[in-house]
Coordinates of C-alpha atoms and ligand atoms in Angstrom, one line a residue:
X182 CA 4.9 11.5 28.9
X183 CA 7.4 10.1 26.5
X184 CA 5.8 11.8 23.5
X185 CA 7.8 14.4 21.7
X186 CA 6.1 17.2 19.8
X187 CA 7.8 17.3 16.4
X188 CA 5.2 18.7 14.2
X189 CA 2.8 21.6 14.4
X190 CA -0.3 21.7 12.2
X191 CA -0.6 24.7 9.9
X192 CA -4.3 24.1 9.4
X193 CA -7.0 22.9 11.6
X194 CA -8.5 19.4 11.8
X195 CA -12.1 20.3 11.6
X196 CA -14.5 18.9 14.0
X197 CA -12.8 15.5 14.2
X198 CA -14.9 13.0 16.2
X199 CA -12.3 10.3 16.2
X200 CA -10.6 11.7 19.3
X201 CA -7.2 10.8 18.1
X202 CA -7.9 7.1 17.7
X203 CA -6.2 5.3 14.9
X204 CA -8.7 4.5 12.2
X205 CA -10.8 6.1 9.6
X206 CA -12.1 9.4 10.7
X207 CA -15.7 10.2 9.8
X208 CA -14.8 13.8 9.2
X209 CA -12.5 15.3 6.7
X210 CA -9.7 17.2 8.3
X211 CA -7.8 20.0 6.8
X212 CA -4.3 19.8 8.2
X213 CA -0.7 19.8 7.2
X214 CA 2.4 19.8 9.3
X215 CA 5.4 21.9 9.8
X216 CA 8.5 20.6 11.6
X217 CA 8.9 22.6 14.8
X218 CA 12.4 21.5 15.3
X219 CA 13.6 22.0 11.8
X220 CA 11.3 24.9 10.9
X221 CA 10.1 23.6 7.5
X222 CA 7.3 21.6 6.2
X223 CA 8.1 17.9 6.4
X224 CA 5.3 16.0 4.9
X225 CA 2.4 17.8 3.3
X226 CA 0.9 14.5 2.3
X227 CA 0.8 13.2 5.9
X228 CA -2.9 13.8 6.4
X229 CA -3.7 15.0 2.9
X230 CA -7.3 14.3 2.4
X231 CA -7.7 14.1 6.1
X232 CA -9.5 10.8 6.1
X233 CA -7.5 9.7 9.0
X234 CA -7.0 11.7 12.1
X235 CA -4.3 9.5 13.3
X236 CA -2.0 7.4 11.3
X237 CA 0.5 4.6 11.9
X238 CA 3.9 5.1 10.3
X239 CA 6.5 2.6 11.1
X240 CA 7.1 2.8 14.8
X241 CA 5.2 6.1 15.4
X242 CA 1.6 7.0 15.8
X243 CA 1.0 10.5 14.7
X244 CA -1.9 12.2 16.4
X245 CA -3.5 15.4 15.3
X246 CA -5.4 17.7 17.5
X247 CA -6.9 21.0 16.7
X248 CA -3.6 22.8 17.2
X249 CA -0.8 20.4 17.1
X250 CA 0.4 17.0 16.0
X251 CA 2.4 14.8 18.4
X252 CA 4.7 11.9 17.5
X253 CA 4.7 9.1 19.9
X254 CA 7.5 6.7 19.9
X255 CA 5.6 3.5 20.7
X256 CA 8.7 1.8 22.0
X257 CA 9.4 4.4 24.6
X258 CA 5.9 5.7 25.3
X259 CA 4.4 4.6 28.6
X260 CA 1.8 1.9 28.4
X261 CA -1.0 4.4 29.0
X262 CA 0.0 6.2 25.8
X263 CA 0.1 3.0 23.7
X264 CA -3.0 1.4 22.3
X265 CA -3.9 -1.9 23.9
X266 CA -4.7 -4.8 21.6
X267 CA -8.3 -4.9 22.8
X268 CA -9.2 -1.3 21.7
X269 CA -6.7 -1.0 18.8
X270 CA -8.5 0.0 15.7
X271 CA -6.8 -1.2 12.6
X272 CA -6.5 1.1 9.7
X273 CA -8.7 0.6 6.6
X274 CA -9.0 2.3 3.3
X275 CA -11.3 2.4 0.4
X276 CA -10.3 1.2 -3.1
X277 CA -12.6 2.2 -6.0
X278 CA -12.1 0.7 -9.4
X279 CA -13.9 2.2 -12.4
X280 CA -13.7 1.0 -16.0
X281 CA -13.9 4.0 -18.3
X282 CA -17.3 5.0 -19.8
X283 CA -18.2 4.1 -23.4
X284 CA -15.5 5.2 -25.8
X285 CA -16.0 6.2 -29.4
X286 CA -14.4 2.9 -30.5
X287 CA -16.6 0.9 -28.1
X288 CA -19.5 2.5 -29.9
X289 CA -18.1 1.5 -33.3
X290 CA -17.3 -2.0 -32.0
X291 CA -13.6 -1.6 -32.8
X292 CA -10.7 -3.3 -31.0
X293 CA -9.1 -0.4 -29.1
X294 CA -6.3 -1.6 -26.9
X295 CA -3.7 1.2 -26.5
X296 CA -5.2 3.5 -29.1
X297 CA -6.1 6.7 -27.3
X298 CA -9.7 7.5 -28.1
X299 CA -12.1 9.7 -26.1
X300 CA -15.5 9.0 -24.6
X301 CA -18.8 9.2 -26.4
X302 CA -21.6 11.4 -24.9
X303 CA -23.0 8.2 -23.4
X304 CA -19.6 7.5 -21.9
X305 CA -19.5 11.0 -20.4
X306 CA -22.9 10.4 -18.9
X307 CA -21.8 7.0 -17.5
X308 CA -18.8 8.6 -15.9
X309 CA -21.0 11.3 -14.2
X310 CA -23.3 8.6 -13.0
X311 CA -20.4 6.6 -11.6
X312 CA -19.3 9.8 -9.8
X313 CA -22.7 10.0 -8.1
X314 CA -22.4 6.4 -6.9
X315 CA -19.1 7.1 -5.2
X316 CA -19.8 10.7 -4.1
X317 CA -19.8 9.8 -0.4
X318 CA -16.7 7.8 -0.4
X319 CA -13.5 9.7 0.5
X320 CA -10.9 9.8 -2.2
X321 CA -7.3 10.9 -1.4
X322 CA -5.5 9.8 -4.5
X323 CA -6.5 8.9 -8.0
X324 CA -4.6 6.6 -10.4
X325 CA -5.5 6.5 -14.1
X326 CA -4.0 4.9 -17.1
X327 CA -2.1 7.2 -19.6
X328 CA -5.2 7.0 -21.9
X329 CA -7.7 9.9 -22.2
X330 CA -10.8 7.7 -21.8
X331 CA -9.7 6.7 -18.3
X332 CA -8.6 10.2 -17.4
X333 CA -11.9 11.7 -18.7
X334 CA -13.8 9.1 -16.6
X335 CA -11.9 9.9 -13.4
X336 CA -12.3 13.7 -13.9
X337 CA -16.0 13.5 -14.8
X338 CA -16.7 11.2 -11.9
X339 CA -15.0 13.6 -9.5
X340 CA -17.3 16.5 -10.6
X341 CA -20.0 14.7 -8.6
X342 CA -18.0 14.2 -5.4
X343 CA -19.4 15.7 -2.3
X344 CA -16.1 16.9 -1.0
X345 CA -15.5 19.1 -4.1
X346 CA -11.8 18.6 -4.0
X347 CA -10.1 19.2 -7.4
X348 CA -8.4 16.3 -9.1
X349 CA -5.0 17.6 -10.2
X350 CA -2.8 15.7 -12.6
X351 CA 0.8 15.2 -11.3
X352 CA 3.3 15.8 -14.1
X353 CA 6.5 13.9 -13.7
X354 CA 7.4 13.4 -17.4
X355 CA 10.2 15.8 -17.0
X356 CA 11.8 17.9 -14.3
X357 CA 10.4 21.0 -16.0
X358 CA 6.9 19.6 -16.2
X359 CA 7.0 19.0 -12.5
X360 CA 8.4 22.4 -11.7
X361 CA 6.0 24.2 -13.9
X362 CA 2.9 22.5 -12.4
X363 CA 3.7 23.3 -8.8
X364 CA 1.1 24.8 -6.5
X365 CA 2.2 27.6 -4.2
X366 CA -0.8 27.8 -1.9
X367 CA -1.0 25.4 1.1
X368 CA -4.7 25.9 1.3
X369 CA -5.2 25.2 -2.5
X370 CA -2.9 22.2 -2.3
X371 CA -5.1 20.7 0.4
X372 CA -8.1 21.1 -1.7
X373 CA -6.5 19.1 -4.5
X374 CA -6.5 15.3 -5.1
X375 CA -3.3 14.1 -6.8
X376 CA -4.0 12.2 -10.0
X377 CA -1.1 9.9 -11.0
X378 CA -1.2 8.6 -14.6
X379 CA 0.6 5.3 -15.4
X380 CA 0.9 3.5 -18.7
X381 CA 1.1 0.3 -16.8
X382 CA -2.7 0.7 -16.1
X383 CA -3.4 1.0 -19.9
X384 CA -5.7 -1.4 -21.7
X385 CA -4.0 -4.6 -23.0
X386 CA -2.1 -3.9 -26.2
X387 CA -4.3 -5.5 -28.8
X388 CA -1.5 -5.8 -31.5
X389 CA -2.7 -6.2 -35.0
X390 CA -6.3 -6.2 -34.0
X391 CA -6.3 -2.6 -33.0
X392 CA -8.7 -0.6 -35.2
X393 CA -10.4 -3.7 -36.6
X394 CA -14.1 -4.2 -36.3
X395 CA -14.8 -7.0 -33.8
X396 CA -17.7 -8.5 -35.8
X397 CA -15.8 -8.4 -39.1
X398 CA -12.8 -10.0 -37.4
X399 CA -15.0 -12.8 -36.1
X400 CA -16.5 -13.2 -39.5
X401 CA -13.0 -13.5 -41.1
X402 CA -11.2 -15.7 -38.5
X403 CA -14.2 -17.4 -36.8
X404 CA -15.8 -16.5 -33.5
X405 CA -13.9 -19.2 -31.6
X406 CA -10.5 -17.8 -32.7
X407 CA -11.6 -14.3 -31.8
X408 CA -13.0 -15.3 -28.5
X409 CA -9.7 -17.0 -27.7
X410 CA -7.8 -13.8 -28.5
X411 CA -10.2 -11.7 -26.5
X412 CA -10.8 -13.9 -23.4
X413 CA -8.2 -16.6 -23.0
X414 CA -5.6 -16.0 -20.3
X415 CA -2.4 -16.7 -22.0
X416 CA -2.9 -16.6 -25.7
X417 CA -2.0 -13.2 -27.1
X418 CA -3.7 -11.7 -30.2
X419 CA -1.2 -11.3 -33.1
X420 CA 1.7 -9.2 -31.9
X421 CA -0.3 -8.0 -28.8
X422 CA -0.5 -8.8 -25.1
X423 CA -2.3 -11.7 -23.6
X424 CA -4.2 -11.0 -20.3
X425 CA -1.3 -12.7 -18.5
X426 CA 1.1 -10.2 -20.1
X427 CA -1.2 -7.3 -19.2
X428 CA -1.6 -8.6 -15.7
X429 CA 2.2 -8.8 -15.2
X430 CA 2.7 -5.0 -15.6
X431 CA -0.7 -3.9 -14.2
X432 CA -0.5 -6.0 -11.0
X433 CA 3.2 -5.1 -10.5
X434 CA 2.3 -1.5 -10.7
X435 CA -0.6 -2.0 -8.3
X436 CA 1.5 -3.9 -5.7
X437 CA 4.5 -1.5 -6.0
X438 CA 2.7 1.8 -6.1
X439 CA -0.9 1.6 -5.1
X440 CA -1.0 -1.0 -2.3
X441 CA 1.5 0.9 -0.2
X442 CA -0.7 4.0 -0.3
X443 CA -3.7 1.9 0.8
X444 CA -1.6 0.4 3.6
X445 CA -0.8 3.9 4.7
X446 CA -4.6 4.6 4.9
X447 CA -5.1 6.6 1.7
X448 CA -8.4 6.1 0.0
X449 CA -7.7 5.4 -3.7
X450 CA -9.7 5.5 -6.9
X451 CA -8.3 3.7 -10.1
X452 CA -9.9 4.6 -13.4
X453 CA -8.6 2.2 -16.0
X454 CA -9.7 -0.4 -18.6
X455 CA -11.6 -3.7 -19.0
X456 CA -8.4 -5.9 -19.1
X457 CA -6.1 -4.0 -16.9
X458 CA -8.8 -4.0 -14.2
X459 CA -9.7 -7.7 -14.8
X460 CA -6.0 -8.3 -14.1
X461 CA -6.1 -6.3 -10.9
X462 CA -9.4 -7.9 -9.8
X463 CA -7.9 -11.3 -10.4
X464 CA -5.2 -10.4 -7.9
X465 CA -7.6 -8.8 -5.4
X466 CA -10.1 -11.6 -5.5
X467 CA -7.5 -14.3 -5.9
X468 CA -9.2 -15.6 -9.1
X469 CA -7.6 -18.5 -11.0
X470 CA -6.7 -18.1 -14.7
X471 CA -9.8 -20.1 -15.4
X472 CA -12.1 -17.9 -13.3
X473 CA -10.9 -14.6 -14.7
X474 CA -11.9 -15.8 -18.2
X475 CA -15.6 -15.2 -17.4
X476 CA -15.1 -11.9 -15.6
X477 CA -16.7 -9.1 -17.6
X478 CA -16.7 -5.5 -16.5
X479 CA -19.3 -3.0 -17.6
X480 CA -18.3 0.5 -18.6
X481 CA -18.7 3.2 -16.0
X482 CA -19.7 1.0 -13.0
X483 CA -17.6 1.6 -9.9
X484 CA -16.6 -1.3 -7.7
X485 CA -15.6 -0.8 -4.1
X486 CA -13.1 -2.8 -2.0
X487 CA -12.0 -2.2 1.5
X488 CA -8.4 -2.7 2.3
X489 CA -8.1 -3.9 5.9
X490 CA -5.3 -5.8 7.7
X491 CA -3.6 -6.5 4.4
X492 CA -6.7 -8.0 2.9
X493 CA -9.1 -6.8 0.2
X494 CA -12.7 -7.1 1.0
X495 CA -15.1 -6.9 -2.0
X496 CA -18.0 -4.6 -1.4
X497 CA -19.6 -4.6 -4.8
X498 CA -20.8 -1.6 -6.7
X499 CA -22.1 1.3 -4.6
X500 CA -25.8 1.9 -5.6
X501 CA -26.8 5.2 -7.2
X502 CA -27.8 7.9 -4.7
X503 CA -31.4 7.6 -5.6
X504 CA -31.4 4.0 -4.5
X505 CA -32.6 3.4 -1.0
X506 CA -29.5 1.4 0.1
X507 CA -27.0 4.1 -0.8
X508 CA -25.0 3.6 2.4
X509 CA -25.1 -0.1 2.4
X510 CA -21.7 -0.5 1.0
X511 CA -20.3 2.8 2.1
X512 CA -21.5 3.4 5.6
X513 CA -18.1 3.4 7.2
X514 CA -16.7 5.7 4.5
X515 CA -19.6 8.1 4.1
X516 CA -19.3 11.7 5.1
X517 CA -21.5 12.7 7.9
Ligands
2PG736 O1 -11.1 -3.3 -27.6 C1 -10.6 -3.3 -26.4 O2 -9.6 -2.7 -26.1 C2 -11.2 -4.2 -25.3 C3 -12.1 -3.3 -24.4 O3 -13.1 -2.6 -25.1 O4 -12.0 -5.1 -25.9 P1 -12.3 -6.6 -25.3 O5 -13.8 -6.5 -24.9 O6 -12.0 -7.5 -26.4 O7 -11.4 -6.8 -24.1

């Protein structure tokens, strides 16, 4: 066999029923890899989250068994070791989008934008409820904006997750912050879900409307003008960002940082904001600048997409666990 054993697992892939096939594994494995040849850990993130028991990486297929991982060079492997087109399973990954729960300025009907305000009690409850809806969908990585209302939402939602992994914020603001937040236990590390915070996912910057009451602003400038500031695609509010400007940075971040993770098979949750998520949905659903105008997102309602063969398939909002069709959207991703 042309396969070369390069990595050895330092954990065990628990009761995997995928038999080494490429594709989403119904079980969560707990495995990381150590280089046999070089004698040090090469890629902790390789199967982090364990949602795939086999993974495509450039020209190699990495297969994990209970005791070892083997790297196959597809070019030199015999045909029996390569996957034929007919039974080749393509990798797919879940993408969950959640707009934060009600914030204290949503409650007061104030333009918020990039002002960093927390959730209300209702917002906290919405985030917990959102967590129940996605509790069966594997999450390997979380992205949030830099704002506390999105971060609170992500953290609260994850308290309901069936897997009980701990969302852990990655600090990269300085070398010291990174060094001081290191985890020194392999086991603990594997029970964590990295949370990446990015300002690019922030709410649109609302300029001189930030802190103003929405109704009072409509009374002063007229509802038409305020509607134009709030929902037009390319007209910015005074000294703020238009949706187009917000989309430029949010979608660029998504395509540069998040999409490659999905392509590598990681299941991702993004907790962000009305307008940064509208921008991303516009990209995912290929909406025109006219269509996005009427797109409204409720607070705390998760939306599921499946990323497959480079395409995003909209699956809607997973129902609450008490609803009979709980697995309708999530079947392929649900834990056994
Ligand atoms: O105030 C804001 O930041 C946003 C979201 O609450 O408002 P709008 O509904 O106008 O997009």
